[in-house]
Coordinates of C-alpha atoms and ligand atoms in Angstrom, one line a residue:
X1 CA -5.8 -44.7 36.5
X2 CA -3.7 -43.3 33.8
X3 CA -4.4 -39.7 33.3
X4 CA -6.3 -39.2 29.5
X5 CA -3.8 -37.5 26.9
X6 CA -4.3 -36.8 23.6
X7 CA -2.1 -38.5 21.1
X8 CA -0.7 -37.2 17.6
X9 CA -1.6 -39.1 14.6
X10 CA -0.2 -39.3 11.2
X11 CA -2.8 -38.8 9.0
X12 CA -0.8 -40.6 6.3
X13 CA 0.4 -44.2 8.0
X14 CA -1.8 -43.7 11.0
X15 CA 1.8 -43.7 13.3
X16 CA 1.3 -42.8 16.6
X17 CA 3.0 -40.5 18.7
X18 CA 3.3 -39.0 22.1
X19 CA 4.7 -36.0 21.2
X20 CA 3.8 -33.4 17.8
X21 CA 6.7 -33.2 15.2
X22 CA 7.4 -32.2 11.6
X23 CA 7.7 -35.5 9.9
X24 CA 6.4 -38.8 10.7
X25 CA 9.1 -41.2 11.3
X26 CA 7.7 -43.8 9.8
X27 CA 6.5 -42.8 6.7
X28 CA 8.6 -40.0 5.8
X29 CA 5.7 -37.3 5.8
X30 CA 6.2 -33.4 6.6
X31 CA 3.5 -31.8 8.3
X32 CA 0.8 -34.5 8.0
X33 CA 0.8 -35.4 11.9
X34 CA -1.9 -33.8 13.9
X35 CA -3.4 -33.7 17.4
X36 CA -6.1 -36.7 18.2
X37 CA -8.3 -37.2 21.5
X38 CA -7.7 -40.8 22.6
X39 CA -9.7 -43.6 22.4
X40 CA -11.5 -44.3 25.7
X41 CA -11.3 -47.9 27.3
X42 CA -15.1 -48.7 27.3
X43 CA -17.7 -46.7 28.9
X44 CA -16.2 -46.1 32.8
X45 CA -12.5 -45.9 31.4
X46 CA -11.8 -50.1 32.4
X47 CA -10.5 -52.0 30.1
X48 CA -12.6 -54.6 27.8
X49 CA -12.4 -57.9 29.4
X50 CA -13.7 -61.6 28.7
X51 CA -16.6 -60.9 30.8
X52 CA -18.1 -57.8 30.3
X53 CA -19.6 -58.6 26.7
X54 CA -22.9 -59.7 25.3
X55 CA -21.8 -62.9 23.8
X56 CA -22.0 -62.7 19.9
X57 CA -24.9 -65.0 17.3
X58 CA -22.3 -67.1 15.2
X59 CA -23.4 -68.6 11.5
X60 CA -21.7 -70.4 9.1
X61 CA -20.8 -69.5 5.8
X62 CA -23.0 -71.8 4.5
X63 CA -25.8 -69.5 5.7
X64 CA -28.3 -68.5 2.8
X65 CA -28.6 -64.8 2.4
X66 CA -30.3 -63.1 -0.8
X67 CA -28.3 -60.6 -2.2
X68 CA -28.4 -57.3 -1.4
X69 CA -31.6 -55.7 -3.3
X70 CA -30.2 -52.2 -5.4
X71 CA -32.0 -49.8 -6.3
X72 CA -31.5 -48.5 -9.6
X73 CA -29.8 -44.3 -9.0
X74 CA -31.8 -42.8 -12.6
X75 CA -27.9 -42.4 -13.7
X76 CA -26.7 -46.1 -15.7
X77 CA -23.1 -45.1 -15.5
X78 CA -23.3 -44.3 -11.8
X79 CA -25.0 -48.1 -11.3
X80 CA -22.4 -50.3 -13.4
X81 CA -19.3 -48.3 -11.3
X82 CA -21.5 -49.2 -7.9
X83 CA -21.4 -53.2 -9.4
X84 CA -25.3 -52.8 -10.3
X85 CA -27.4 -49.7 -8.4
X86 CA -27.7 -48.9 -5.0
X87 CA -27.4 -51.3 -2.1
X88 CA -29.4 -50.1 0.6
X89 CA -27.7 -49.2 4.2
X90 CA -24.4 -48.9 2.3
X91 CA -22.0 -45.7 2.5
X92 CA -20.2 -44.3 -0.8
X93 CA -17.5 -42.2 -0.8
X94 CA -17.5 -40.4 -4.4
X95 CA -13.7 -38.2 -4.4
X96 CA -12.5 -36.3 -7.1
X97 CA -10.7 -32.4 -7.9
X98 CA -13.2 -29.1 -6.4
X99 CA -14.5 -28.6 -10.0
X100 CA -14.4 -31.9 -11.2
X101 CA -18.5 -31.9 -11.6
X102 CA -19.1 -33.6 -8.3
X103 CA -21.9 -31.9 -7.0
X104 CA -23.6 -32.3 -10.3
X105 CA -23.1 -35.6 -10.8
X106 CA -24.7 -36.2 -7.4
X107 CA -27.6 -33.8 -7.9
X108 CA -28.5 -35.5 -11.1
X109 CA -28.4 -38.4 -9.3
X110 CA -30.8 -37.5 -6.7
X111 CA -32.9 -35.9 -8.9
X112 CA -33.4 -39.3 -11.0
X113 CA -32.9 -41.2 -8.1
X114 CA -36.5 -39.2 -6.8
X115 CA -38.1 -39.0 -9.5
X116 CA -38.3 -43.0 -9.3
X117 CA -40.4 -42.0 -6.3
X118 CA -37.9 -43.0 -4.0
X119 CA -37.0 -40.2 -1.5
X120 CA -33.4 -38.4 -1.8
X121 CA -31.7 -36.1 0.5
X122 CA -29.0 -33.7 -0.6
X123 CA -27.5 -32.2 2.4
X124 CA -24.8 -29.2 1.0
X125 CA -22.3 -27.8 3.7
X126 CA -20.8 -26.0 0.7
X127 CA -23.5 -24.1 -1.2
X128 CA -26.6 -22.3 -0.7
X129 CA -30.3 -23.5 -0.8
X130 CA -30.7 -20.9 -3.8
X131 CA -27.6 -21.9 -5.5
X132 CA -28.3 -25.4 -5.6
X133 CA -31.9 -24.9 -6.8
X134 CA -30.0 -22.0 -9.6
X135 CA -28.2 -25.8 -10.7
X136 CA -31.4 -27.9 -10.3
X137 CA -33.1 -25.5 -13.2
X138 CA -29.9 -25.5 -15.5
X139 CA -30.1 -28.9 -15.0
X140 CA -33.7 -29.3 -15.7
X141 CA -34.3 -31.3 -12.7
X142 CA -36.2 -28.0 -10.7
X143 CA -39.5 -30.0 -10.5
X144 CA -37.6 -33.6 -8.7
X145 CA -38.7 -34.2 -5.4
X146 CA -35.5 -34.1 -4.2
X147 CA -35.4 -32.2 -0.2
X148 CA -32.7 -30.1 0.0
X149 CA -31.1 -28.6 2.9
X150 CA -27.8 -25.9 3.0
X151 CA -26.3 -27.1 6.4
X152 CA -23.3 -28.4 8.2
X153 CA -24.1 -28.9 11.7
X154 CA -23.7 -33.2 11.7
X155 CA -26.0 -33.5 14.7
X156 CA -28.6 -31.5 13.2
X157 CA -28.6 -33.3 10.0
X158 CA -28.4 -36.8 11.7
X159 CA -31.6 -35.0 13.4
X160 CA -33.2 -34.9 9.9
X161 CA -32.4 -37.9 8.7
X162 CA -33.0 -39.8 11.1
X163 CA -36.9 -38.4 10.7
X164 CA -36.9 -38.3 7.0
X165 CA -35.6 -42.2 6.6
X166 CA -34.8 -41.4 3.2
X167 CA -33.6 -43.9 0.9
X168 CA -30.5 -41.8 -0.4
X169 CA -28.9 -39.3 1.6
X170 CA -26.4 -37.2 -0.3
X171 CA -23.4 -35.3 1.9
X172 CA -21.6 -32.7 -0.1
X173 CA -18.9 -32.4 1.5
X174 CA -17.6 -34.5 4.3
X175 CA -14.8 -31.7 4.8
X176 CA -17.4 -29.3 5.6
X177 CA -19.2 -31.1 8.4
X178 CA -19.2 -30.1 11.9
X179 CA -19.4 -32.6 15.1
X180 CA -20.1 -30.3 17.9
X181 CA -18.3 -33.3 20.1
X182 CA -15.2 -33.2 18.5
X183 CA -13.2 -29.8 19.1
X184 CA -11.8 -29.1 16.4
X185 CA -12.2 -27.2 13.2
X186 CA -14.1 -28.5 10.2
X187 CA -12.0 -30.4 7.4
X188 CA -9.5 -31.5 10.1
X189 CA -8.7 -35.1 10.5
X190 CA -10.5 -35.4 13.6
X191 CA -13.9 -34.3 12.4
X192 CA -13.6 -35.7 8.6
X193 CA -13.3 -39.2 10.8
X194 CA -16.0 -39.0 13.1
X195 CA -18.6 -37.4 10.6
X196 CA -17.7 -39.9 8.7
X197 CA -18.1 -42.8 11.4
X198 CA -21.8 -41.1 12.6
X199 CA -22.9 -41.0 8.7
X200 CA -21.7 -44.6 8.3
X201 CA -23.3 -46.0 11.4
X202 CA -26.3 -44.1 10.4
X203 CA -26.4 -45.8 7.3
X204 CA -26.3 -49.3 8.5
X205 CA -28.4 -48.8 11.6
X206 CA -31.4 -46.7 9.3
X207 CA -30.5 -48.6 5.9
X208 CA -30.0 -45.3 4.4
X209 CA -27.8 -45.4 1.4
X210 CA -25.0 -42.3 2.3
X211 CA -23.0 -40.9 -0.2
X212 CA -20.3 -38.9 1.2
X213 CA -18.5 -36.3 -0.9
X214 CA -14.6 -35.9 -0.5
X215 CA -12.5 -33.2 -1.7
X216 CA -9.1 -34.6 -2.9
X217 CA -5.5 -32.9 -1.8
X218 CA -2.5 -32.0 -4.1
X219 CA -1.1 -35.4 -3.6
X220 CA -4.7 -37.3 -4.7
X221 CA -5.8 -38.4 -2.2
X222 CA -9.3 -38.0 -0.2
X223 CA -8.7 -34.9 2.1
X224 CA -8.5 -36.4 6.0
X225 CA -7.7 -39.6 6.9
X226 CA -7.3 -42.4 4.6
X227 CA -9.7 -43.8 7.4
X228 CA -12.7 -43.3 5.7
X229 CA -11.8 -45.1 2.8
X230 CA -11.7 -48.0 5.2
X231 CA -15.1 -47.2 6.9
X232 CA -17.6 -46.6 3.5
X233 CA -18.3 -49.7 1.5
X234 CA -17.4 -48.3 -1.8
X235 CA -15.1 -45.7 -2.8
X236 CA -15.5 -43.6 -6.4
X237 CA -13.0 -41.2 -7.8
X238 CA -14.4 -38.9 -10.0
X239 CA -11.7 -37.5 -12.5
X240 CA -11.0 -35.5 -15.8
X241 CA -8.7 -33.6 -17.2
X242 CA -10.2 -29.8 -16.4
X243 CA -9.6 -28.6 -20.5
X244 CA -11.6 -31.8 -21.4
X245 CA -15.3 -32.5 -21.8
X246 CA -15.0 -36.0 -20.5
X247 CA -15.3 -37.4 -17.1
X248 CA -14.4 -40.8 -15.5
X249 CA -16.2 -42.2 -12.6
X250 CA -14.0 -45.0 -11.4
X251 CA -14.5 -47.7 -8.4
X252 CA -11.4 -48.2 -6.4
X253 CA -13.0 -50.2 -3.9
X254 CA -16.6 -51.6 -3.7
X255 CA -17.7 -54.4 -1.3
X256 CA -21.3 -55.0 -3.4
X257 CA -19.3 -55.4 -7.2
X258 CA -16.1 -55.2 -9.1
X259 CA -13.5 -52.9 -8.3
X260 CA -11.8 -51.0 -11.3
X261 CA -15.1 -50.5 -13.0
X262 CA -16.0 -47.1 -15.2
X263 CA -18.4 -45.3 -16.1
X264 CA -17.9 -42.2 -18.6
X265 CA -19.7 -38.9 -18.8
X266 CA -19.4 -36.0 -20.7
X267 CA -19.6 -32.5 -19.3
X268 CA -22.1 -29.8 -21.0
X269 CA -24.1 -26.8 -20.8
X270 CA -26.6 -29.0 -19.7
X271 CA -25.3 -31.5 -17.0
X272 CA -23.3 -34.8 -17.6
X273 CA -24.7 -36.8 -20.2
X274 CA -23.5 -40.6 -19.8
X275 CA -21.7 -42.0 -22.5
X276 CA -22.4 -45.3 -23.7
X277 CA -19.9 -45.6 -26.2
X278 CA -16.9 -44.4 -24.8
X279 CA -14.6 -45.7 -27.5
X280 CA -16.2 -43.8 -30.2
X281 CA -15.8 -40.3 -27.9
X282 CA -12.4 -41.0 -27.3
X283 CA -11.4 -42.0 -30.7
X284 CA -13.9 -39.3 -32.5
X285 CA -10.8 -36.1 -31.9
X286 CA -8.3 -38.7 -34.1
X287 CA -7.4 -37.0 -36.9
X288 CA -5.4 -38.1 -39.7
X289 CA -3.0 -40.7 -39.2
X290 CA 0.1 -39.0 -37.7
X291 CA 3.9 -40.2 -36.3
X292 CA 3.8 -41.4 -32.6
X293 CA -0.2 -42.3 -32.6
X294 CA -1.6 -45.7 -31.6
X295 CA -4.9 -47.4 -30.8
X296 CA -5.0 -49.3 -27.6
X297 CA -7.6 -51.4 -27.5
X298 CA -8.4 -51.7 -23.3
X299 CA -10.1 -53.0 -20.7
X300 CA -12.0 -50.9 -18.0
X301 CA -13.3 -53.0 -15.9
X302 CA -15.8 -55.2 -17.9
X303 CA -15.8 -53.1 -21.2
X304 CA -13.7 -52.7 -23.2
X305 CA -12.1 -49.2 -24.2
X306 CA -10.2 -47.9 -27.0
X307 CA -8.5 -45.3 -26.3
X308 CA -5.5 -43.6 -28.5
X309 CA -2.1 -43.2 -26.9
X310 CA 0.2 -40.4 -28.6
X311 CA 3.7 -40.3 -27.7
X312 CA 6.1 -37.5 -29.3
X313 CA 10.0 -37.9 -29.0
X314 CA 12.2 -34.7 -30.1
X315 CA 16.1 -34.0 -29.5
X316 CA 17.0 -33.2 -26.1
X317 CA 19.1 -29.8 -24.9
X318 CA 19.6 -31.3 -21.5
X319 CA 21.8 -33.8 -19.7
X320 CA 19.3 -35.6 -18.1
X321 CA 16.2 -35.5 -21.2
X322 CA 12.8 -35.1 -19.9
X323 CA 10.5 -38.3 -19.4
X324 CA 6.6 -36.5 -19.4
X325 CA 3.8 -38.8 -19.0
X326 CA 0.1 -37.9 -18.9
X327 CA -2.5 -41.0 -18.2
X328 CA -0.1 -43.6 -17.5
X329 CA 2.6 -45.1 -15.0
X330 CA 5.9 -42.9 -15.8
X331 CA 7.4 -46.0 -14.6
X332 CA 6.6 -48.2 -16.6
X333 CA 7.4 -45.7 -19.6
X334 CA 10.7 -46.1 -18.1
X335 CA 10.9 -50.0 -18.3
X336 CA 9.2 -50.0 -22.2
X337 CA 12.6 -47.1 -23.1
X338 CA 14.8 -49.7 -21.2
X339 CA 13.7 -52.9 -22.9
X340 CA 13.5 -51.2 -26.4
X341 CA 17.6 -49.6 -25.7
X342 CA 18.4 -53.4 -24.5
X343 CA 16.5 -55.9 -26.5
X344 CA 16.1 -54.0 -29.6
X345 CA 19.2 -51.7 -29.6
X346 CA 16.9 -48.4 -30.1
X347 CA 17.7 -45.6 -28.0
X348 CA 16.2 -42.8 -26.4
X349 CA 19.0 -41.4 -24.4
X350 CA 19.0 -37.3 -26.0
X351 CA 15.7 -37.6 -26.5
X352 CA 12.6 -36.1 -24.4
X353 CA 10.1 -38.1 -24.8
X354 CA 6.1 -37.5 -24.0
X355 CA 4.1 -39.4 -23.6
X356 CA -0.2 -39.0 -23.0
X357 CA -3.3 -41.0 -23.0
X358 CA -6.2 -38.8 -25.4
X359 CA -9.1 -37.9 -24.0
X360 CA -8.1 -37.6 -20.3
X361 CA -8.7 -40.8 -19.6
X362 CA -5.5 -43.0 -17.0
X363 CA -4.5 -46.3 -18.0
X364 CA -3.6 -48.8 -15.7
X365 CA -3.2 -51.8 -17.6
X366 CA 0.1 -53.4 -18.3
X367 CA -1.7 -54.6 -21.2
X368 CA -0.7 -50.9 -22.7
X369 CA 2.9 -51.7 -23.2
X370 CA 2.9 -52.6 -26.7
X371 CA 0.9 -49.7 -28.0
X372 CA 3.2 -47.5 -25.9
X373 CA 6.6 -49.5 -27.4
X374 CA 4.6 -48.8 -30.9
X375 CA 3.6 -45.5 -30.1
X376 CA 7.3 -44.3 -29.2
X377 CA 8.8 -46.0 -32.5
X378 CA 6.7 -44.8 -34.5
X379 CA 7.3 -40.8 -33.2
X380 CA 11.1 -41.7 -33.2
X381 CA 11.2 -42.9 -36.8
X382 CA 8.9 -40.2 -37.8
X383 CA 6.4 -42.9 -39.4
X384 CA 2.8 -43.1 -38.9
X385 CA 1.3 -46.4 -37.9
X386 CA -1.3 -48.3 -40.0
X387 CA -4.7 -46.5 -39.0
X388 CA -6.9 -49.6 -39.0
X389 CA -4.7 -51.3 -36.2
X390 CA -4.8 -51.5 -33.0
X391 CA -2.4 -52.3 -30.3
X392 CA -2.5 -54.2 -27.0
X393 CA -0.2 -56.8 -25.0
X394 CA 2.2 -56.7 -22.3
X395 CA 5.9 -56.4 -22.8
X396 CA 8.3 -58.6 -20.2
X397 CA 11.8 -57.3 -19.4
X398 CA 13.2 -59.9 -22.0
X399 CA 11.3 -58.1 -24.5
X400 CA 8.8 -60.9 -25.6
X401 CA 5.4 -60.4 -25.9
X402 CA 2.8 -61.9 -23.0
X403 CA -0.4 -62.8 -22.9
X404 CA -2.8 -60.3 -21.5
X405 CA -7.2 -60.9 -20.6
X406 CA -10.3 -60.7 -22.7
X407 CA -8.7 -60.6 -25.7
X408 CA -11.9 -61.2 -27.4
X409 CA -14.1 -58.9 -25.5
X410 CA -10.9 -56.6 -27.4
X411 CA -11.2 -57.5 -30.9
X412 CA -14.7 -57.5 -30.7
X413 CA -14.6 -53.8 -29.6
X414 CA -12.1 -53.0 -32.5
X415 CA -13.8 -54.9 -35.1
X416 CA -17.4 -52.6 -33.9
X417 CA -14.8 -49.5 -34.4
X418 CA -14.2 -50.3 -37.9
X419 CA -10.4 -51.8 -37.3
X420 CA -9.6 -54.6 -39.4
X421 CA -6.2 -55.4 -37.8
X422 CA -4.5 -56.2 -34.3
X423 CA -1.2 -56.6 -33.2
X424 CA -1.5 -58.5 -30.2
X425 CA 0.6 -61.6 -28.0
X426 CA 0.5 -64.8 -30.2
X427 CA -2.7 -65.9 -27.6
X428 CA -5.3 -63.4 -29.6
X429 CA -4.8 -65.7 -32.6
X430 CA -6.4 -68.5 -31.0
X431 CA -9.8 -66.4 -30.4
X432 CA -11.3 -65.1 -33.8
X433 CA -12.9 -62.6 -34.4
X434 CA -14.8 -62.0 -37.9
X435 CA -13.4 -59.1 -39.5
X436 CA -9.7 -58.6 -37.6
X437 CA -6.9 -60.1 -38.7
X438 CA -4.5 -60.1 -35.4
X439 CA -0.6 -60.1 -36.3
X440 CA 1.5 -61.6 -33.6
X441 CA 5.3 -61.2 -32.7
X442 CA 7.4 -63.4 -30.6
X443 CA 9.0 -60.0 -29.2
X444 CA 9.3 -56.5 -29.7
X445 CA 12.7 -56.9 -31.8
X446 CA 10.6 -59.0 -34.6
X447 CA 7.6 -55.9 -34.4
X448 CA 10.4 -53.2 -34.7
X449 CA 11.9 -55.5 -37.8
X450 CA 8.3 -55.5 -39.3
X451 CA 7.2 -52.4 -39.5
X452 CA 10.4 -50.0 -38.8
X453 CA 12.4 -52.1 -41.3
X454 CA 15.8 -53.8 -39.5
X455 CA 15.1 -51.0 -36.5
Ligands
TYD1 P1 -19.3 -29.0 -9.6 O1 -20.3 -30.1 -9.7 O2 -19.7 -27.8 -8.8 O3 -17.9 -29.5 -9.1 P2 -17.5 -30.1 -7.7 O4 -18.7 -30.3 -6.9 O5 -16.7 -31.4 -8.0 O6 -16.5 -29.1 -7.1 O7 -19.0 -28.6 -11.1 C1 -18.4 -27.4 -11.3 C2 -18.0 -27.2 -12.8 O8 -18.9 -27.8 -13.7 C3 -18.1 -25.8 -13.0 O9 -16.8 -25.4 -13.5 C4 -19.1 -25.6 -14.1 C5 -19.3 -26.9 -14.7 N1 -20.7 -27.2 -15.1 C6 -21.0 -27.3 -16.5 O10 -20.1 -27.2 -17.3 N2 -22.3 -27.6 -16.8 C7 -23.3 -27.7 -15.9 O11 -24.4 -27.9 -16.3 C8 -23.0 -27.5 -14.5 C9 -24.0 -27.6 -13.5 C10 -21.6 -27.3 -14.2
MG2 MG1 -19.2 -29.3 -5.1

């Protein structure tokens, strides 16, 4: 029988190797391969054949299952980003910057979450009992019957859970877990991947919602292997910009609801308050109409947000001019500067241009494009935008204007705003919407004609 070696693992592409080196070869990483105990071939080393399984109950699809029963968490931003509540037996992964407000998001969660009358666990690996109760009071949660425990040892917390059976079970964090049967130090790859596989099957065995809390590296992503975003059901990035009040809880995955869903908070003395109107916090620091700003009225998921994009261009001292983009896809800034210098004839080359999304908040839409083409006019011609329009509809590389979704749900937010006026693809004309009057272009040649006079 072959003798048992370990095997090195990219903890990037997953790669494997026989041998440790600097960079993986198949991704191009430096430094992210590391040492892994291999997988054992069933329980006496053989290998799994045909016959030594249990065979397997089969269904059809057609089967009729109820679904999943959730459990409201206390926190109604927390439960629209989950799709709805809690779903029993399920395993969240909620990532996000050390300081982001992590902790207390989760706190206040168990704290409502209890004082339902539904037991909560919140297991800390990174702070003290005393320092978690110090929160609980600022909070105002001290008197939730949340049970808390300061302690990183996995097998001694499985111990407790697996007596408690309580509905929620909190893990801050998963780097700071320690499996006694895995040798090597907490936060590696190893252990990150199989606290996170005993906290998962502990979930779906007991029917124990888990929420496992994940720091998240330099490059963003969830410390350790990109594993356990496979393994957990639902994964939540919690982000913000650190200056900034507001904070974004954002599905990336979720097996029980939609993915790409948002919920807002704002940070204060006092805890994170939810926000149910994010439009009107991220619009409410506009101040007078000024060169290079723009509504763009978005979608997050199933609301709609409006959200101001500000985009400043000034003369260039160097060769190659700076490109600075903060909330949105520098490369597609780069496409909207090369269809305005080809289709319209407007350069940017000797300019820097910046560009940022207010408020913190990340765009991801395409939908963007036209309030970022506007945006960039208008702080190149030095002339402010109308302020009771808003902007939204995706540019193609020929330069015309494309339809984008929910226009309505858009207007609709707009027209609650107080805008009276949209420039949109020639598809938001057809829905309408009392109170906005939506202007439409063919392309972004006849918008720069309009309101930058022959651009
Ligand atoms: P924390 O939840 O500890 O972040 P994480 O767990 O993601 O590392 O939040 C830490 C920050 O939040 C800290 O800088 C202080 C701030 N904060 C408030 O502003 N108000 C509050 O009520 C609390 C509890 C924290
Ligand atoms: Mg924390």
């Amino acid at each position: 029988m072959a003798k048992t070696q370990s095997q090195f693992v990219c903890n990037d592409c997953g790669a494997v190797y026989k041998k440790w080196q600097g960079r993986c070869d198949s991704c191009g990483a430096w430094n992210s391969i590391t040492e892994e105990a291999p997988l054992s071939a069933g329980p006496a080393g053989k290998s799994l054949g045909p016959s030594r399984g249990r065979p397997v109950a089969l269904t059809d699809l057609g089967a009729s299952d109820t679904p999943p029963p959730r459990s409201g968490s206390g926190l109604g931003e927390l439960d629209r980003v989950l799709g709805g509540g809690l779903v029993p037996a399920s395993a969240i992964l909620v990532g996000g910057d050390p300081g982001i407000g992590k902790s207390t998001l989760l706190l206040q969660a168990a704290a409502r979450f209890a004082l339902q009358g539904l037991s909560a666990v919140y297991v800390s690996g990174e702070e003290a009992a005393a320092q978690i109760r110090m929160r609980a009071q600022r909070l105002g949660l001290a008197d939730a019957p949340v049970k808390l425990a300061a302690e990183t040892s996995l097998r001694d917390i499985l111990t407790t859970l697996d007596q408690e059976r309580p509905s929620l079970a909190i893990i801050d964090s998963i780097q700071t877990m320690w499996a006694d049967n895995v040798e090597s130090a907490p936060g590696s790859v190893s252990q990150v991947r199989a606290a996170a596989h005993e906290l998962v099957s502990f979930a779906k065995k007991r029917g124990t919602a888990v929420i496992l809390v994940g720091h998240v590296t330099k490059e963003g992503q969830i410390a350790g292997p990109r594993v356990v975003e496979h393994m957990v059901d639902t994964v939540l990035y919690f982000e913000g910009e650190r200056g900034h009040q507001f904070r974004i809880l954002r599905a990336v995955k979720n097996r029980f609801g939609p993915a790409d869903e948002i919920g807002v908070f704002e940070m204060t003395g006092a805890g994170l308050d939810e926000v149910a109107n994010p439009s009107a916090l991220f619009l409410s620091e506009r101040d007078t109409p000024s060169p290079g700003s723009v509504v763009f009225a978005g979608i997050e998921g199933t609301r709609p947000v409006l959200v101001e994009i500000q985009a400043l261009v000034a003369p260039s001292p160097l060769a190659t001019p700076r490109r600075n983009v903060v909330g949105w896809d520098s490369g597609r800034l780069s496409m909207i500067l090369a269809v305005l210098e080809a289709r319209c004839g407007i350069s940017f080359a000797g300019s820097d241009v910046y560009l940022n999304v207010a408020g913190g908040m990340r765009i991801s839409e395409p939908a963007a494009d036209l309030a970022v083409a506007a945006a960039l006019l208008s702080a190149r011609e030095d002339d402010p935008l109308p302020p009771d329009t808003v902007f939204f509809g995706e540019i193609s590389l020929s330069g015309a204007l494309r339809p984008i979704t929910q226009a309505e749900n858009r207007l609709k937010e707009a027209q609650k705003l107080g805008f009276s006026k949209a420039v949109a693809p020639s598809q938001a004309k057809t829905v309408a919407v009392d109170g906005i009057a939506v202007q439409s272009y063919a392309d972004l040649g006849a918008l720069v004609g309009e309101f930058f006079g022959a651009g």
